[in-house]
Amino acid sequence: GAVVSQHPSWVICKSGTSVKIECRSLDFQATTMFWYRQFPKQSLMLMATSNEGSKATYEQGVEKDKFLINHASLTLSTLTVTSAHPEDSSFYICSASRDGEQFFGPGTRLTVL
Amino acid sequence: EDQVTQSPEALRLQEGESSSLNCSYTVSGLRGLFWYRQDPGKGPEFLFTLYSAGEEKEKERLKATLTKKESFLHITAPKPEDSATYLCAVHPYGQNFVFGPGTRLSVLP
């Protein structure tokens, strides 16, 4: 149990376009999901906490208007990178919380040209 | 401020050579300590949760232990497939997870 999926697993887009990443908890309901960003050979950096039915809580330094988060149901959260630029290229990972534990998705590699 | 450090940063072992990874932490109140394994280009895979000092958990060649200041991940007779980055995270009460920088483990055949 506790399987989390992400889609797509990788995406390449042109500068200025928007990209949506989906995070789903497949076999449990998650009132809270998290979005992380990870640079090569570095640890996870929390971007925001997503709560079902309410606005996301963003970490300091993360632009709310650039990284739009929607937690539409107990099994789905989406991250939209708006007007993406090359510096947004990174590995984005979501996690879903269950009983105080976090279970991670496989990650999405975003490359902005 | 809640902090997590891990040592060593990188570790090379020969197959069968047992060793330990360290996770040191300072938190105001610990709800739980977590160990994850991460392979390159993939999301972290959950390994263990520890809640109180003295607690131990085992899974195959891995054993995690916890004290009031640190946790160890012991790897017994490792195999090349154990090569990965091992992440430690603490969950302070009322706060989000705090992740350590990880230990990159390489097990050579």
CSV table of C-alpha atoms in Angstrom, one decimal, chain A:
chain,number,residue,atom,x,y,z
A,1,GLY,CA,0.0,0.0,0.0
A,2,ALA,CA,0.9,3.7,0.0
A,3,VAL,CA,1.6,4.2,-3.7
A,4,VAL,CA,2.0,7.6,-5.2
A,5,SER,CA,2.1,8.3,-8.9
A,6,GLN,CA,3.2,11.3,-10.9
A,7,HIS,CA,2.5,12.3,-14.5
A,8,PRO,CA,4.3,13.0,-16.6
A,9,SER,CA,7.6,11.4,-15.7
A,10,TRP,CA,9.5,13.9,-17.9
A,11,VAL,CA,8.6,16.9,-19.9
A,12,ILE,CA,10.5,19.2,-22.3
A,13,CYS,CA,8.9,22.6,-23.1
A,14,LYS,CA,9.7,25.9,-24.6
A,15,SER,CA,10.4,29.0,-22.5
A,16,GLY,CA,7.2,30.9,-21.8
A,17,THR,CA,4.9,27.9,-21.8
A,18,SER,CA,3.1,26.4,-18.8
A,19,VAL,CA,3.5,22.8,-17.6
A,20,LYS,CA,1.1,20.9,-15.4
A,21,ILE,CA,2.3,18.0,-13.2
A,22,GLU,CA,-0.1,15.6,-11.6
A,23,CYS,CA,0.4,13.8,-8.3
A,24,ARG,CA,-2.0,11.0,-7.3
A,25,SER,CA,-2.3,8.7,-4.2
A,26,LEU,CA,-3.4,5.5,-5.8
A,27,ASP,CA,-4.5,3.4,-2.8
A,28,PHE,CA,-5.1,5.8,0.0
A,29,GLN,CA,-6.7,9.2,0.6
A,30,ALA,CA,-4.3,12.1,1.4
A,31,THR,CA,-5.6,15.3,2.9
A,32,THR,CA,-2.1,16.7,2.7
A,33,MET,CA,0.4,16.5,-0.2
A,34,PHE,CA,3.7,18.1,-0.6
A,35,TRP,CA,5.7,19.4,-3.5
A,36,TYR,CA,9.5,19.3,-3.5
A,37,ARG,CA,12.2,20.4,-5.9
A,38,GLN,CA,15.5,18.7,-6.1
A,39,PHE,CA,18.7,19.9,-7.8
A,40,PRO,CA,21.4,17.4,-8.9
A,41,LYS,CA,23.2,15.8,-6.0
A,42,GLN,CA,21.2,17.9,-3.5
A,43,SER,CA,18.6,17.0,-1.1
A,44,LEU,CA,14.9,17.8,-1.3
A,45,MET,CA,13.7,21.3,-1.0
A,46,LEU,CA,10.1,21.8,0.1
A,47,MET,CA,8.2,24.2,-2.1
A,48,ALA,CA,4.7,24.0,-0.7
A,49,THR,CA,2.2,22.1,1.3
A,50,SER,CA,-1.1,21.3,-0.5
A,51,ASN,CA,-4.2,20.7,1.6
A,52,GLU,CA,-7.4,19.3,0.0
A,53,GLY,CA,-10.0,22.0,-0.4
A,54,SER,CA,-7.9,24.9,0.7
A,55,LYS,CA,-5.1,27.1,-0.5
A,56,ALA,CA,-1.6,25.8,-0.6
A,57,THR,CA,1.0,27.0,1.9
A,58,TYR,CA,4.2,28.1,0.2
A,59,GLU,CA,7.7,28.1,1.6
A,60,GLN,CA,9.6,31.3,1.9
A,61,GLY,CA,11.1,32.3,-1.5
A,62,VAL,CA,8.7,30.2,-3.6
A,63,GLU,CA,6.7,32.3,-6.0
A,64,LYS,CA,3.0,31.5,-5.6
A,65,ASP,CA,2.1,33.0,-9.0
A,66,LYS,CA,4.7,30.9,-10.8
A,67,PHE,CA,4.0,27.6,-9.1
A,68,LEU,CA,0.3,27.1,-8.9
A,69,ILE,CA,-0.9,24.3,-6.7
A,70,ASN,CA,-4.4,22.8,-6.7
A,71,HIS,CA,-5.5,20.0,-4.4
A,72,ALA,CA,-8.9,19.2,-6.0
A,73,SER,CA,-9.6,15.9,-4.3
A,74,LEU,CA,-8.2,13.6,-1.6
A,75,THR,CA,-6.2,11.7,-4.2
A,76,LEU,CA,-5.0,14.4,-6.6
A,77,SER,CA,-2.8,17.5,-6.4
A,78,THR,CA,-1.4,19.4,-9.4
A,79,LEU,CA,1.5,21.7,-9.8
A,80,THR,CA,1.5,24.1,-12.7
A,81,VAL,CA,4.7,25.9,-13.6
A,82,THR,CA,3.5,29.0,-15.3
A,83,SER,CA,5.6,30.9,-18.0
A,84,ALA,CA,8.4,28.4,-17.5
A,85,HIS,CA,12.0,29.6,-18.0
A,86,PRO,CA,15.3,27.6,-18.2
A,87,GLU,CA,16.0,28.2,-14.5
A,88,ASP,CA,12.8,26.3,-13.6
A,89,SER,CA,14.4,23.1,-15.1
A,90,SER,CA,14.6,20.7,-12.2
A,91,PHE,CA,13.3,17.4,-10.8
A,92,TYR,CA,10.0,17.9,-9.1
A,93,ILE,CA,8.8,15.3,-6.6
A,94,CYS,CA,5.4,15.1,-4.8
A,95,SER,CA,4.6,13.2,-1.6
A,96,ALA,CA,1.3,12.3,0.1
A,97,SER,CA,0.9,12.0,3.8
A,98,ARG,CA,-0.7,9.1,5.6
A,99,ASP,CA,-0.7,8.7,9.4
A,100,GLY,CA,2.2,11.1,9.7
A,101,GLU,CA,4.4,9.4,7.2
A,102,GLN,CA,5.2,10.7,3.7
A,103,PHE,CA,5.2,8.5,0.6
A,104,PHE,CA,6.8,9.9,-2.5
A,105,GLY,CA,6.0,9.8,-6.2
A,106,PRO,CA,8.6,8.9,-8.8
A,107,GLY,CA,9.3,12.5,-9.7
A,108,THR,CA,9.0,14.6,-12.9
A,109,ARG,CA,12.0,15.8,-14.8
A,110,LEU,CA,11.2,19.3,-16.3
A,111,THR,CA,13.5,20.7,-18.9
A,112,VAL,CA,12.8,24.2,-20.2
A,113,LEU,CA,14.5,25.1,-23.5
